[in-house]
Amino acid sequence: MEGSKRLSAIILAVVIALFLVSWIVKGLAISDSGAALWFSVRDAFFITLAAFLTLAILSFLYKDNPYYKFAEHLFVGVSAAYWMCVGFWSTIVGNLFPNISESLSGYFDVPYKGFNPFYFIPLILGIMLLMRLSARAGWMSRWALAWIVGTTSGLNLIRYLRTDFISQVSNTFVPLLVDWKGVGPFFSDLSLSASGQFTMTLANWVIFVGVFTGLIYFFFSKEHKGFFGAASRVGIWVLMITFGASFGYTVMGRVSLLVGRLTYLFRDWLGLIS
Amino acid sequence: MKRQLPLALVFIFGIFCIFQYFVPHESSEWIYEFLLAWIYIIGILTLALGIWSLIRVSWDKVQHRRPNWQYALVTLLGLFAMITFGFDYCRSFFSSEGLRNYMFVHFFDYILIPIQATMFSLLAFFIASASYRAFRARSLLASLLLLAALVIMLRFNPYLGFVGEYMEQLATWLLNVPNLAAKRAIIVGVGLGIVATSLKVILGIERNYLGRD
Amino acid sequence: MKLKTLIVLSCMLLGGSVFSAAQEVTDATALTDTAAVAAPRPIADLFARDSENDHGHSLTLSWTISPDDGAGQMNVIGYELYRALSPDGEFELRGKFPFGAASYIDVGAKEKESSQYSPDHTDFYYKVRALTSDPEVFTDSEIFGPVQSYGQWFNTGRIPVLVFVIGFLTTTVILIRRARGGADLFVRRLPGIEAVDEAIGRATEMGKPILYVLGLGTAADIATIASYTILGRVAKKVAEYQTGLIVPCYDPVTMTVAQETVKTAYADAGRPDAYSEDMVYFVTQSQFAYVAAVNGTMLRERPATNIYMGKFFAESLILAETGAFAGSIQISGTDEIAQIPFFVVACDYTLIGEELYAASAYLGREPLLLGSLKAQDYAKAAVILLAIIGFLTMNFGLEGFKELFYISN
Amino acid sequence: MSSVGLIISLFIIGAGLLWLLILSLTGREVERRIVFLFIGLAVSVPLLFNITFSERATPIVLDVFDKLEDLPPGSKVLLSYDYGPSMAPEVEPMSNAFLRHSLAKGHKLYLMALWATGQSLVATAVDSIIKREFPDKVYGEDYVNIGFKAGGTGVLNVIITDFRKMYLTDVDGLDLDSLFIFDGVKSLRDMDVLISIGGGFPGVKEWVLFAGAPGNIPTAGGCAAVSAPLLYPYYPRQLLGLLGGIKGAAEYESELKKRYPRFETMPTPGIKMMGPQTLAHLVVMAFIVIGNISYFISRRKRS
């Protein structure tokens, strides 16, 4: 136990030393390019800090460790405050104050739009939600919640019925024979080109069968036996093929995110590549 | 009463939002626009609830010296520092206005952005370990998953040009045809699920979210 | 003259709205072609009416193009639309369009402050001017009016949606009544949900907590609402077995509701004293900071089971892989289509799309919930039926069937 | 020197994989951290030694390129930046390539953003590419930045009939009517090509559905690899062509280099990023193979 404590203390000392060295070297490099001393010291600090935090997060891949914990906790605190500040300035100052108070909008230097009593409603509902913090008035928060949930449920119902349901269903209406010109001409055109009659017809059939069996898979009130069982099994096959394809497609894209981070480390911090 | 009134409110607002869709008249549009604006404002106000919970849980850790309490202190420090910079309006240590405060911007650029981007980039590693662990021909379903993934991956790797044009066509076909069919089946299902659940919420059948007294 | 015709025709072929280009080109040719341009014949049958299915402030106009547009003298290069408050009042330019245009929707702003404001219930008079390459030579049409714009109270273009809303509502209500009447409604197995009970038992044996992640949805997202039901069930079992529960939250309102849900579940299990507010806590409203914190929790608390239900985005795989790393059993469910593959690959059980919504009915087994689940199935059957009809009608060229589903904006 | 390092590193990766393959023949599982290590190596080695390889443009990318190429100089190209910093590493190479191509060809460029975060990215692109590489291009005549407007698809619904109902001024507050480039431009319908970059919401799909299709305007797009499968169904009818992920960007860049000598030395982040991607991709596939081998061996051992 003592040994591991000493080891981590040594590691910490080394990390701090390396950080300081990097800070100094980076600062000298920046001041070489003609920046004032104070600015180069400041910029070098931030660049080194970002590099340290990047490495701290990456170290999580090996195992959970104090550096990751530090970066994680810092991230949580800073990000929570960030969203609160952004919300305050953009929504409360930018949207609420201009509609309820001339003196407040004047104070924050936003154009006053005129008094609008309707903007007190969200204010009151918001305060009602905050009532949760009190044990006695906690029930008031439900009114506000009811308002939010009711409104969004109504909006969602329409939105999904329209875009995800009706539009998708009507898009499934595809002809079972593309460009049907009678038996003779049809069989004379069996080319495998992507826009060929045969390929398109086949594609339409696959789409139809895929949607059909996929929907059967999502039947809940019927036991999946017999015809239903067979169809739902085909349905899950089609689903699995799709999942595999989507996954395979994503592999490549995700690497570019890592390239971005490593470029930061190699170029902006260490200056290894140009 | 404490429970009936909220349910009635859900019903009224839900039904209103449904019917609003069919009424193009200005008055209905006017109410609709208000409802949307309000949701944002309420959302911001409730953030205070979250910040309160964060402070309480962190402070509790520090106070009782729970495991890793030192790190909770880091969270609190980050939080208060950022709030101070972000609300620095009149005193202007460094600059004139909240979101343009020098330290606020630099905390964003050199703490938030790098950590966020690095967390995101962990995906490159995890997608590899997940492929290694899960893409195994254990069963028919797992094999289908594996095969489809391999076909697509072969198609997009320029080193493996030799797999040729047929692989390319097959990959494009997979993305265009079965992919479309399955996505459509899922979308229709999800759409229905959402419509049905919304309806249950509006009718007061699904009411778990209100809790019980 | 021939050259100009050629240019005009080629412009038509190019198909772009090349009004200005055409004007420039014809201006250029006008210099070489010194002959004066003859006045074109006016457009005919100008008609204006209120635009349908809107909030007002808009009028729809149509006319028959000038006989000299693309035929006859071939000298019409475009039109201008003018409007006035009285037939002999001052006419104001409302729009310009290239040759060949035969209709226009004159949309004004509804805000009084806007410079584009167009009042409702006000008489307007319209005329259309046929233009030639020579700005001095044009012909006005007869004046049409008066005409007024106004808002409608019902959008007929959205009737298909209304039909579906009413149809679905009625089916649901009928089936719920039947279920209440004691009809036995079957629900197929959902392995992902059955695994939940088993996983809680395992956690109890190991003496480790359960981690429940509600995702990044807001409290009003339907996926999150479905997730509360599952959370309630999990919390109740956890309370009975006296296992630990950890619920880190992304959204403050979601946190509030989750606290309420868990508290109720503990009370239902007869152990209200075991509930503590700290089980359900807020982390931050930043996607990756939230992930970083949950990842840390997974490796430090080593939960026996991780349950992810709700809305998930790019973080799905980061969470699920870290959980697999920590050796937890993982059960997931989301309606976010792009993320389902990652959960399927990395978790032990996954509720795919609609299964997440069915889970609450499956768990509750209340007639009310089962009835609506049955209605969902009927709707799917209707979709299949419609798809078959569509499949057949499209082949016989009956495009009309598809048009029944057309929804205007 | 660098080539020696490169050969050594590639040899280490290759030998390591081979060793793991041999291990897998005994049915042994590879630890996760080793997988991570290989991914890390596969990404950093090409980055450090600058490995690139030639790309051949696929039809879906070539269609976009040829469209911009075939339009006569002076055509109007609208470029919409619909992404934020987190998506930027993947799609910024595309927007830069489009920018360079249009300006080199002499098209008029209209820059805008449907994402709030896009506006500053447009400004960066103007400063770092247009002003530096095309100093002869005049703001307001050859290109314009009208910036971001909130409203997503609502913006599209408006500007398809009239730009001036949404945008009274450009991003710097100059009246649109005072800008030469907006002479005779009323709405999106006056554009010759619309290009949206970004796969989120609103993005390419919304441009197709709310602008390209209703206005019958050729629309092209560029998006992250993740969102490309969702957009494939729109090609080739509603979508002129599509650049999916870094691969699409790299193909476009290589085509640009091939046809324009002036771009011989331009930075090609897309092509550069393909090296790490391809290698990492190969490593992932190798691990899938290794995983399956060890799975079958261990299953046979058990039975």
PDB file of C-alpha atoms in Angstrom, chain D residues 78 80 82 112 114 149-162 166-167 187-188 194 196 202-212 214:
ATOM      1  CA  LEU D  78     -24.830  28.524 -52.706  1.00  0.00           C
ATOM      2  CA  SER D  80     -24.540  26.335 -46.600  1.00  0.00           C
ATOM      3  CA  ASP D  82     -24.778  23.328 -41.460  1.00  0.00           C
ATOM      4  CA  MET D 112     -24.733  30.978 -45.416  1.00  0.00           C
ATOM      5  CA  LEU D 114     -28.462  27.048 -40.932  1.00  0.00           C
ATOM      6  CA  LYS D 149     -30.601  32.837 -39.436  1.00  0.00           C
ATOM      7  CA  ALA D 150     -32.478  30.849 -36.830  1.00  0.00           C
ATOM      8  CA  GLY D 151     -35.450  28.803 -37.919  1.00  0.00           C
ATOM      9  CA  GLY D 152     -33.976  25.826 -39.756  1.00  0.00           C
ATOM     10  CA  THR D 153     -36.462  24.577 -42.296  1.00  0.00           C
ATOM     11  CA  GLY D 154     -38.484  27.757 -41.786  1.00  0.00           C
ATOM     12  CA  VAL D 155     -35.590  29.736 -43.252  1.00  0.00           C
ATOM     13  CA  LEU D 156     -35.622  27.488 -46.300  1.00  0.00           C
ATOM     14  CA  ASN D 157     -39.361  27.881 -46.708  1.00  0.00           C
ATOM     15  CA  VAL D 158     -38.925  31.621 -46.841  1.00  0.00           C
ATOM     16  CA  ILE D 159     -35.806  32.019 -48.946  1.00  0.00           C
ATOM     17  CA  ILE D 160     -37.106  29.701 -51.600  1.00  0.00           C
ATOM     18  CA  THR D 161     -39.536  32.480 -52.428  1.00  0.00           C
ATOM     19  CA  ASP D 162     -37.561  35.500 -51.337  1.00  0.00           C
ATOM     20  CA  MET D 166     -35.212  36.575 -44.222  1.00  0.00           C
ATOM     21  CA  TYR D 167     -31.971  38.338 -44.967  1.00  0.00           C
ATOM     22  CA  SER D 187     -34.727  33.617 -54.168  1.00  0.00           C
ATOM     23  CA  LEU D 188     -33.051  30.242 -54.017  1.00  0.00           C
ATOM     24  CA  LEU D 194     -27.242  24.392 -53.751  1.00  0.00           C
ATOM     25  CA  SER D 196     -25.315  21.872 -47.970  1.00  0.00           C
ATOM     26  CA  PRO D 202     -31.217  20.836 -40.337  1.00  0.00           C
ATOM     27  CA  GLY D 203     -28.865  19.554 -42.985  1.00  0.00           C
ATOM     28  CA  VAL D 204     -28.632  18.013 -46.416  1.00  0.00           C
ATOM     29  CA  LYS D 205     -31.944  16.218 -46.074  1.00  0.00           C
ATOM     30  CA  GLU D 206     -33.809  19.404 -45.243  1.00  0.00           C
ATOM     31  CA  TRP D 207     -32.165  21.210 -48.140  1.00  0.00           C
ATOM     32  CA  VAL D 208     -33.394  18.492 -50.457  1.00  0.00           C
ATOM     33  CA  LEU D 209     -36.900  18.346 -49.039  1.00  0.00           C
ATOM     34  CA  PHE D 210     -37.541  22.043 -48.488  1.00  0.00           C
ATOM     35  CA  ALA D 211     -35.457  23.713 -51.186  1.00  0.00           C
ATOM     36  CA  GLY D 212     -34.026  21.398 -53.852  1.00  0.00           C
ATOM     37  CA  PRO D 214     -39.858  21.954 -54.378  1.00  0.00           C
TER      38      PRO D 214
END
